[in-house]
XYZ file of C-alpha atoms in Angstrom:
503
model
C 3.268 34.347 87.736
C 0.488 36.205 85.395
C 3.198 38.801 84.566
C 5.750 36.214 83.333
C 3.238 34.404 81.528
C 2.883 38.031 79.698
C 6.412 38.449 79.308
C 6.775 35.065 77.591
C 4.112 35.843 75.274
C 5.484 38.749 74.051
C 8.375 37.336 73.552
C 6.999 34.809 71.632
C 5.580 37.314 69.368
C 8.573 39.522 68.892
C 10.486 36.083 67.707
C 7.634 34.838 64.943
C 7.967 38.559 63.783
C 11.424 38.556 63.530
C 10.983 35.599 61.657
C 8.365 36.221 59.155
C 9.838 39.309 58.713
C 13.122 37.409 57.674
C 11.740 34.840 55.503
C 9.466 37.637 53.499
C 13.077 38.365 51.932
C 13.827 36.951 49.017
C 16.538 34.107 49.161
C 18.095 32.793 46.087
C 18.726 29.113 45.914
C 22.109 29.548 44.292
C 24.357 31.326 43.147
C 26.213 32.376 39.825
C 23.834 33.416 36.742
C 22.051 31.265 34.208
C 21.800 32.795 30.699
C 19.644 31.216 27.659
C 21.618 30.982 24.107
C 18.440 30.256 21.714
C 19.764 27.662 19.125
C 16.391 26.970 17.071
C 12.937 26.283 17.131
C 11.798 25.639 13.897
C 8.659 23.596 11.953
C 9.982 21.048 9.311
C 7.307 18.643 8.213
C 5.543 17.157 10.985
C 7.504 17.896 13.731
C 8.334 20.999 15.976
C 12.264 21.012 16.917
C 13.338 22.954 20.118
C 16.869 23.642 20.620
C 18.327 25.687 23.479
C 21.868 26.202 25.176
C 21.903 26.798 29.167
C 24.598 28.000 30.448
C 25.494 27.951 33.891
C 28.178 30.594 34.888
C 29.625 29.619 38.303
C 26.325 28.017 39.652
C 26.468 26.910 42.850
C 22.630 25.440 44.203
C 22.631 25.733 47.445
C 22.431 21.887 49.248
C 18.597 22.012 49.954
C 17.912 24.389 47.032
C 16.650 23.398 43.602
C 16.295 25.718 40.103
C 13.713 24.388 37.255
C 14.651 26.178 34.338
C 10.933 25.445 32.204
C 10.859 26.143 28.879
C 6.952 27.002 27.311
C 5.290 27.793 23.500
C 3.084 30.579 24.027
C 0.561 31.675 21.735
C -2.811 33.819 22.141
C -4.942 30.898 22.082
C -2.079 28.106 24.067
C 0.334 27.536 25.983
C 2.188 24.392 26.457
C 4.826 23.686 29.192
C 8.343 21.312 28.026
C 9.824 18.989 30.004
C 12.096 21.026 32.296
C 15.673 21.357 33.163
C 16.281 20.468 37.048
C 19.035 21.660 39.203
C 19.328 20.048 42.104
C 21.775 20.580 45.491
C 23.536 17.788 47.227
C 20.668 17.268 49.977
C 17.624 17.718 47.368
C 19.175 15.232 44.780
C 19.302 13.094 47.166
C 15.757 13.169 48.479
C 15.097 12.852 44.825
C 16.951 9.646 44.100
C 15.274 8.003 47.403
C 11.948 9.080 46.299
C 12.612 7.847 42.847
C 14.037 4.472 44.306
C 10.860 3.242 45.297
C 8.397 3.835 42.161
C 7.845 1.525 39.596
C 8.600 3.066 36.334
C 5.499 4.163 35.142
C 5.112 6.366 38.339
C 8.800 7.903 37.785
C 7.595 9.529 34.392
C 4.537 11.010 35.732
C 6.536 11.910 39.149
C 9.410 13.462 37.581
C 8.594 14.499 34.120
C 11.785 16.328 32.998
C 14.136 16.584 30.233
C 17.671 16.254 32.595
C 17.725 16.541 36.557
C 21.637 17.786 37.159
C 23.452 17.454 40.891
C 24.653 20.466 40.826
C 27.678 20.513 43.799
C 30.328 22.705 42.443
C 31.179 26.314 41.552
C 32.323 25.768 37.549
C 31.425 26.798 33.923
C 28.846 24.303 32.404
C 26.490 24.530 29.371
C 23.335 22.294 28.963
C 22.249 21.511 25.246
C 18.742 21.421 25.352
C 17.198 19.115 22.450
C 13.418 18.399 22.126
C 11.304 17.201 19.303
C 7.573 17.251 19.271
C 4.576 16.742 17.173
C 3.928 19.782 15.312
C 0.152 21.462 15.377
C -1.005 24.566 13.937
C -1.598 26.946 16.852
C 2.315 26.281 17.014
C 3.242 28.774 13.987
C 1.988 31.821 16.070
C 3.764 30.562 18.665
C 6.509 31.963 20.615
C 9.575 30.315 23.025
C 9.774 31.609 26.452
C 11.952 30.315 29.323
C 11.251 30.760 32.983
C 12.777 29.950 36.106
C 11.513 28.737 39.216
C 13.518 28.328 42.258
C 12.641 28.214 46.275
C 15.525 29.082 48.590
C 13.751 28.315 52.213
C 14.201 24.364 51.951
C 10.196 24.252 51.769
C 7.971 22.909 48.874
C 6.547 26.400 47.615
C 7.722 28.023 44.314
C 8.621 31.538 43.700
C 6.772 33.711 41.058
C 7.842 32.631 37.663
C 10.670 34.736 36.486
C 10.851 34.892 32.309
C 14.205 34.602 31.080
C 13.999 35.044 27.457
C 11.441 34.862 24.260
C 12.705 33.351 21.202
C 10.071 33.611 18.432
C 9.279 30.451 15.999
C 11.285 30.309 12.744
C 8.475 28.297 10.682
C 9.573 25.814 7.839
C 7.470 25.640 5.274
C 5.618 21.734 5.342
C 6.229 19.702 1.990
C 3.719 20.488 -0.066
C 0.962 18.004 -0.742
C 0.154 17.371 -4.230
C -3.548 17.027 -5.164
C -3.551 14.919 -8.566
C -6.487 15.636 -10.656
C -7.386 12.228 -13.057
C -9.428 11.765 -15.819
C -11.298 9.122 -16.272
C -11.516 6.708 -20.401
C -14.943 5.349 -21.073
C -15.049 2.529 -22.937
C -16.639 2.163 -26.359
C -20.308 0.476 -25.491
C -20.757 -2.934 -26.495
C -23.838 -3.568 -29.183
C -24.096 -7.113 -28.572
C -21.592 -8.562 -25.525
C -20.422 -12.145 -27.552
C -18.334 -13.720 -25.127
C -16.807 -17.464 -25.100
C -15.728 -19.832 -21.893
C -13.669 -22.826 -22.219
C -12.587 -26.069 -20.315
C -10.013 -28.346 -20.615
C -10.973 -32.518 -20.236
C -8.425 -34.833 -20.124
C -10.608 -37.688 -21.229
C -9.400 -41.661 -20.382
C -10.380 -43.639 -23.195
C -9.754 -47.510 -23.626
C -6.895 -48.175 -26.360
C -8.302 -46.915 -29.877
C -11.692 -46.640 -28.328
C -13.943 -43.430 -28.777
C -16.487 -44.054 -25.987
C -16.804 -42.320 -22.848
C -16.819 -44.320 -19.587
C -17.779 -41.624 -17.231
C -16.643 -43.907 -14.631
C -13.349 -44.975 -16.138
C -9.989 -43.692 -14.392
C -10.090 -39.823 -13.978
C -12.933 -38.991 -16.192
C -15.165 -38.448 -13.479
C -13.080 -35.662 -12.448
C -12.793 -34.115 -15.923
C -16.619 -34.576 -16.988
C -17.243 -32.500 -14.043
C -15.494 -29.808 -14.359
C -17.192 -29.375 -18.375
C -20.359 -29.775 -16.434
C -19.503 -26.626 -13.875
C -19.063 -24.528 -16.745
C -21.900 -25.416 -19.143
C -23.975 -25.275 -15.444
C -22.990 -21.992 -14.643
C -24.092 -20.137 -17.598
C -27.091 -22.278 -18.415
C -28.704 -21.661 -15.324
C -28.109 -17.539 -15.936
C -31.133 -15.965 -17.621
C -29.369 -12.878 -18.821
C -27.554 -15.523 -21.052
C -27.535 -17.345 -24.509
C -25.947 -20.120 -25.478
C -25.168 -19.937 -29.326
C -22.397 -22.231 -29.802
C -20.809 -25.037 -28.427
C -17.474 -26.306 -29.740
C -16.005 -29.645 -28.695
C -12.504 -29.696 -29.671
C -10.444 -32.905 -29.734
C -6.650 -32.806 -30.081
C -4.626 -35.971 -30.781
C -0.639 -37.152 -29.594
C 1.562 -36.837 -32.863
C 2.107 -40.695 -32.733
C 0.911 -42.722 -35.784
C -0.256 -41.110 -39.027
C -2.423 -38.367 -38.948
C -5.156 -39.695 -40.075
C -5.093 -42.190 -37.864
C -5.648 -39.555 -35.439
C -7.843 -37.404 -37.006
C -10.373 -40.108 -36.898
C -9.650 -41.000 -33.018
C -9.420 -37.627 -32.207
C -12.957 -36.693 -34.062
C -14.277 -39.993 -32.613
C -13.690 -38.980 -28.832
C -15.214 -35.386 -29.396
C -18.738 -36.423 -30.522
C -18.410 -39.202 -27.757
C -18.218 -35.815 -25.634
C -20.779 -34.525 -27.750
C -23.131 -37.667 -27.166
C -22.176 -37.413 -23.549
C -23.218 -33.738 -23.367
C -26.591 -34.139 -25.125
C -28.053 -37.114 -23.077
C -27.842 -34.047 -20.100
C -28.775 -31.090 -21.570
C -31.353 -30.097 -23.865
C -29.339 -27.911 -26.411
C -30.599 -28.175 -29.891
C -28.617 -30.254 -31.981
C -27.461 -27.748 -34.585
C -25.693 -26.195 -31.314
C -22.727 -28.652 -31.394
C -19.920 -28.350 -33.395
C -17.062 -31.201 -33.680
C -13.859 -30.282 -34.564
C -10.270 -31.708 -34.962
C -7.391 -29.477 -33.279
C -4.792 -31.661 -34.598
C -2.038 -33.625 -33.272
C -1.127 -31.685 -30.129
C 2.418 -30.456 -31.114
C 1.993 -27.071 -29.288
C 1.236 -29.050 -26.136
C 4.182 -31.321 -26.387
C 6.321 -28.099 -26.955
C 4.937 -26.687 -23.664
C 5.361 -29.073 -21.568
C 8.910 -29.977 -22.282
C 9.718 -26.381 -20.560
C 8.592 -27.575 -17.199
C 10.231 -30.183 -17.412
C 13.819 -31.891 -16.668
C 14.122 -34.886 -18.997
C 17.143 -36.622 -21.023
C 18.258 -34.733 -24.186
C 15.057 -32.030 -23.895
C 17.495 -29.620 -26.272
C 17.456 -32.223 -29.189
C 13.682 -33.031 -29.131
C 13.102 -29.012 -28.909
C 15.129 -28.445 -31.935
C 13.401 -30.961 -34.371
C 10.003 -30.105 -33.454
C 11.003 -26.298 -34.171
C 12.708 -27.361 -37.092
C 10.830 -29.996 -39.079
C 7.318 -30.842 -40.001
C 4.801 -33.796 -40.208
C 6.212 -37.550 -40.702
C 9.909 -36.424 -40.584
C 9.503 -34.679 -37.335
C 8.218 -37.838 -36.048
C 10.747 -39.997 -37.538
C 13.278 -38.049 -35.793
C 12.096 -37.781 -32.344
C 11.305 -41.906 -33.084
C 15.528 -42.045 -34.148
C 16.457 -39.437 -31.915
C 19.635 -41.507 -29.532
C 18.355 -45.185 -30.268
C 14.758 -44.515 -29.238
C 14.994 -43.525 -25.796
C 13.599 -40.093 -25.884
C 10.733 -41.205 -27.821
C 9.735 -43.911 -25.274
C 9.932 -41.057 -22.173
C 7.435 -39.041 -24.502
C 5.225 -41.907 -25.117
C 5.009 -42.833 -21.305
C 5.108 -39.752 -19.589
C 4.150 -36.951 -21.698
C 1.840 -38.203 -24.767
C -0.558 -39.312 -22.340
C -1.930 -35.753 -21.657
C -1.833 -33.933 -24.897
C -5.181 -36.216 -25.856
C -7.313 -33.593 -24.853
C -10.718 -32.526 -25.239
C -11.681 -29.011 -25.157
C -15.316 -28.078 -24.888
C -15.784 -24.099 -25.394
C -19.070 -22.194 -25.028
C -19.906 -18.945 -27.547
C -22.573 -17.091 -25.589
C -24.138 -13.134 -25.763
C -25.069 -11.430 -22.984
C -28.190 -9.048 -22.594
C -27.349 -5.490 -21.909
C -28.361 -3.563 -18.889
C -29.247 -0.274 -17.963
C -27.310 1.330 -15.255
C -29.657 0.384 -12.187
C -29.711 -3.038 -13.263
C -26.194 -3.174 -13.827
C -25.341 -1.700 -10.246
C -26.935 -4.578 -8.784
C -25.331 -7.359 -11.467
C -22.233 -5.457 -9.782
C -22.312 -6.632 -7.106
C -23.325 -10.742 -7.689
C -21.832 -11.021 -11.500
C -19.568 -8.504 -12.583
C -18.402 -11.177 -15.570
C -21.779 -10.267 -16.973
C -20.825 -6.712 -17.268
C -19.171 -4.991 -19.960
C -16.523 -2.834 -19.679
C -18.806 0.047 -20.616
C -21.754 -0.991 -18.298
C -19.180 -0.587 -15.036
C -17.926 2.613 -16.201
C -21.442 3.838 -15.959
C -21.949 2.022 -12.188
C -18.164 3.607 -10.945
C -20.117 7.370 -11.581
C -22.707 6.363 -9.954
C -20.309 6.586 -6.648
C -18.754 9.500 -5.441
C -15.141 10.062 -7.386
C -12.323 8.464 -5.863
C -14.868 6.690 -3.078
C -13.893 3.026 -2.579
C -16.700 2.179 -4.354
C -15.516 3.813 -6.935
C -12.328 2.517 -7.179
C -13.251 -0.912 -6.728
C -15.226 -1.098 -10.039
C -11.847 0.005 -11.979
C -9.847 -2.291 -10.162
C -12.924 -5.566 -10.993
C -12.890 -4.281 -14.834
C -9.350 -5.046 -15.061
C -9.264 -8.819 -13.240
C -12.288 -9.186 -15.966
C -10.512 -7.713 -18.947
C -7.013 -7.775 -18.475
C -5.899 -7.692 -21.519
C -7.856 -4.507 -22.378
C -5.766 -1.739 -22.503
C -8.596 0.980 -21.238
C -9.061 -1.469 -18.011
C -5.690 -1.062 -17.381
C -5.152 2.868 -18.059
C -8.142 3.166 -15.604
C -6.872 1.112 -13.153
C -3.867 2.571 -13.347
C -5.723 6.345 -12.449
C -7.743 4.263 -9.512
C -4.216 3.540 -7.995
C -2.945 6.969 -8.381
C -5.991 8.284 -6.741
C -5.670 6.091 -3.544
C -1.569 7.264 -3.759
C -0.505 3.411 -5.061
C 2.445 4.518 -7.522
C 3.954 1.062 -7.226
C 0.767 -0.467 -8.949
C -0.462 2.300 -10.806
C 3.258 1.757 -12.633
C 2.613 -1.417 -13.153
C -0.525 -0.787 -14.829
C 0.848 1.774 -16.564
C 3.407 -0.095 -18.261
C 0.709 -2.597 -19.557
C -0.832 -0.137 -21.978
C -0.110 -0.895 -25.292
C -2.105 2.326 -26.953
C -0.562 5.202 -25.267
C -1.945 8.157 -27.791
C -4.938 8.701 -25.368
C -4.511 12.658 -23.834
C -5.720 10.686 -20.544
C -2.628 8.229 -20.287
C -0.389 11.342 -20.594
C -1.514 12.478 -17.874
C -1.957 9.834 -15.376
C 1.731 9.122 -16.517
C 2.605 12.966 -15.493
C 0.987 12.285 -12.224
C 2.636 9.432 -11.636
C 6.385 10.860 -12.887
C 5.067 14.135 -10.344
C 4.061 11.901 -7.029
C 7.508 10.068 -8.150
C 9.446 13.450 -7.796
C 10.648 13.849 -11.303
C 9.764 17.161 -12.611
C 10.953 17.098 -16.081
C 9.037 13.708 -17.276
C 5.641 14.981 -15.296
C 5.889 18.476 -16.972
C 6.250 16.828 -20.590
C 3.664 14.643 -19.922
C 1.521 16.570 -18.412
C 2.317 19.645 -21.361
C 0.941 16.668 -24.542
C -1.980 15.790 -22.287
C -2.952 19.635 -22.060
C -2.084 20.578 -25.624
C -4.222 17.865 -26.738
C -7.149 19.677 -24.681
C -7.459 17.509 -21.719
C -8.506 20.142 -18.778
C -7.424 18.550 -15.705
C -3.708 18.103 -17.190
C -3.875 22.040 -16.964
C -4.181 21.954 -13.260
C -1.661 18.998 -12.685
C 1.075 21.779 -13.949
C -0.080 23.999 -12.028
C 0.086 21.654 -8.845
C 3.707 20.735 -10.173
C 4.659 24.360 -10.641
C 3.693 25.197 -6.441
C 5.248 21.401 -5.509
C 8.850 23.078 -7.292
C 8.485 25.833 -5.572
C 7.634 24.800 -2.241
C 10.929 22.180 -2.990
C 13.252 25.566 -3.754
C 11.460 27.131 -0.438
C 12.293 24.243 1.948
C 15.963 23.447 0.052
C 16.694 27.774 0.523
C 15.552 27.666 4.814
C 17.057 24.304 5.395
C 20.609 25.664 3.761
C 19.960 29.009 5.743
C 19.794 27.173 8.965
């Protein structure tokens, strides 16, 4: 019994022998030959494009076998594996699609993380075009393509040492080049004394041919309050002075003009009256004055408005004068036009117009970084020129100073050339054009050149380099290094335009 016991042990041993000694063989898992054709792997931009041609020549996986053909971008300092190319047999697909069958989705990516998994069941020709774009980074340009292979041919989960296949080396694009605009700044012409002037619209109710104010009578309690607001706001502001007030009374053009002068003079030092029983502005502050029947009114608001024979009235009050324009609008189609007007539009053009002549004290630039920032309208253009360089160039501080002076002086033509160069510097063409195209006074070597910037971030060439050329012959510095910028953004153009037509 002990020697049979013996016997079957070493017969045991001779068999696991025989059969490690076997499987330390190497099996392939198919069979045929897989060859990489290199396409391209080239830079352009952002983005990294691998392409790659595997071609199978009479593969045949074997039915438990499986090949990953893995491509990688080596460098010296990183590596980083692509998704991979999977050939499956007829028994390992299989497996795969019932392991696959019950993950959600999110667990397929992360469990099977490949490009293409192919059943591979018969011997034929077959080439897979391999196509992968990723996010380009800069270790990438020393970067070479290598492919490997891994395959196991004893049905088991254990990988053979990675065979390389092939090493394609980068072909590097050249990225757009990224223009850096340099701007110049226009400071304004300082302001001695800052005069400024504020007005307000009243449209005043008054009882028929009366000159008294009923504060309480239909919507002047609206009206009154919104000349109060104003006068309120800058009396109550000690950097201001009040120097003039002008209350302005315009009349309808119906009945004689005199007739009106006197109602319309009547009303404004009822305004006037009304105005000094709540403030304590010396007398010799108020000014009355007649605007005149309110022809310019009438004219405006016929053009918002849709009424019976608007084309006749329009013509005689552009074409006649004083009693005979009336007379005509009074004959004009029996009448009717010039009883709409008297209902319906005469009405408003009674207005009373109260505007405020003031100064403003000047500030140093401490003071006038903190005005900044509660009231800018106290600032003159000047003044925020000196807060912007306070702030870094091109901070958002900065910029929002430009873009405040222009809201508060937009009719300035140095607000707007500097707001235009505050768009350009946070890469806004769209507004910066529009600011641009605002500018009256164009002679300045500065608006040459934010319009060469703005013609180079646009693309064209030819209207940035003779912009860009005036601003520097007339001695501006930074228009010098704008052409240069434009002369590597060409080139780098001709670069990319020569590789791309290459490829």
């Amino acid at each position: 019994m002990r020697i049979m016991i013996r016997y079957t042990a070493f017969l045991l041993v001779a068999f696991l022998l025989e059969t490690l000694t076997s499987e330390a063989q190497p099996k392939s898992s198919y069979t045929g030959t897989i060859n990489i054709n290199p396409v391209r792997v080239l830079q352009a931009g952002k983005t990294l494009y691998v392409e790659m041609d595997i071609i199978l020549d009479h593969v045949k996986v074997k039915s438990a076998g499986a090949v990953d053909i893995i491509p990688r971008l080596v460098s010296a300092s990183d590596t980083l594996v692509l998704p991979k190319v999977s050939l499956k047999g007829r028994n390992e697909y299989l497996t795969y699609e019932r392991v696959l069958s019950l993950m959600s989705l999110s667990e397929r990516s992360v469990y099977s993380p490949s490009y293409q998994v192919v059943r591979n069941l018969k011997v034929e020709n077959q080439t897979i075009e391999y196509r992968y774009t990723l996010p380009f980074e800069a270790w990438m340009a020393e970067a070479y393509l290598d492919v490997q292979k891994d395959e196991c041919g004893c049905g088991e989960v254990a990988w053979m040492e990675v065979e390389t296949i092939d090493t394609v080396k980068l072909d590097i694009i050249p990225f757009p080049y990224r223009i850096v605009p340099y701007l110049a700044y226009v400071q304004p012409v300082p302001e001695p004394v800052k005069n400024r002037e504020k007005q307000v619209e009243a449209f005043l109710d008054f009882e028929v041919n009366q000159t008294y104010i009923q504060p309480e009578y239909m919507n002047n309690p609206l009206e009154l309050a919104k000349i109060r607001a104003m006068i309120d706001e800058l009396h109550v502001d000690h950097d201001i002075t009040i120097n003039r007030l002008d209350l302005i009374g315009y009349a309808s053009p119906e009945g004689s003009l005199a007739g009106n002068k006197r109602l319309s003079e009547g009303r404004a030092l009822a305004l006037k009256n009304y105005l000094a029983r709540r403030y304590s502005f010396a007398p010799s502050l108020y000014h009355i004055v007649f605007g005149g029947e309110n022809w310019e009114g009438l004219r405006k608001a016929l053009t918002d408005l849709d009424v019976v024979y608007k084309a006749e009235i329009e013509l005689i009050i552009d074409n006649y004068d004083g009693q005979k324009r009336k007379e005509r609008l009074m004959k004009l189609q029996g009448g009717e036009p010039y009883r709409y007007l008297l209902r319906n539009i005469y009405p408003g053009l009674r207005v009373a117009i109260c505007k405020v002549e003031y100064h403003v004290k000047n500030f140093n630039v401490e003071e006038a970084k903190e005005i900044m920032k509660v009231r800018p309208q106290n600032l003159s253009l000047n003044e925020m020129y000196l807060v912007a360089n306070t702030y870094s160039n091109g901070s958002r501080e900065f910029i929002n100073v430009f873009e405040t002076a222009v809201k508060l002086f937009p009719e300035d033509d140095v607000a707007k050339l500097n707001a235009a160069i505050a768009a350009l510097s946070r890469g806004d063409i769209e507004m910066a054009g529009q600011f641009l195209d605002q500018v009256k006074y164009r002679e300045l070597p500065e608006y040459a050149n934010a319009a060469g910037v703005l013609a180079l971030l646009r693309g064209d060439y030819d209207v940035a380099e003779r912009f860009l050329q005036a601003a520097s012959d007339a001695g501006l510095e930074v228009a010098g290094k704008n052409l240069k910028e434009l002369g590597k953004k060409k080139a780098n153009d001709l670069e990319i335009k020569s590789r791309m037509i290459n490829e």
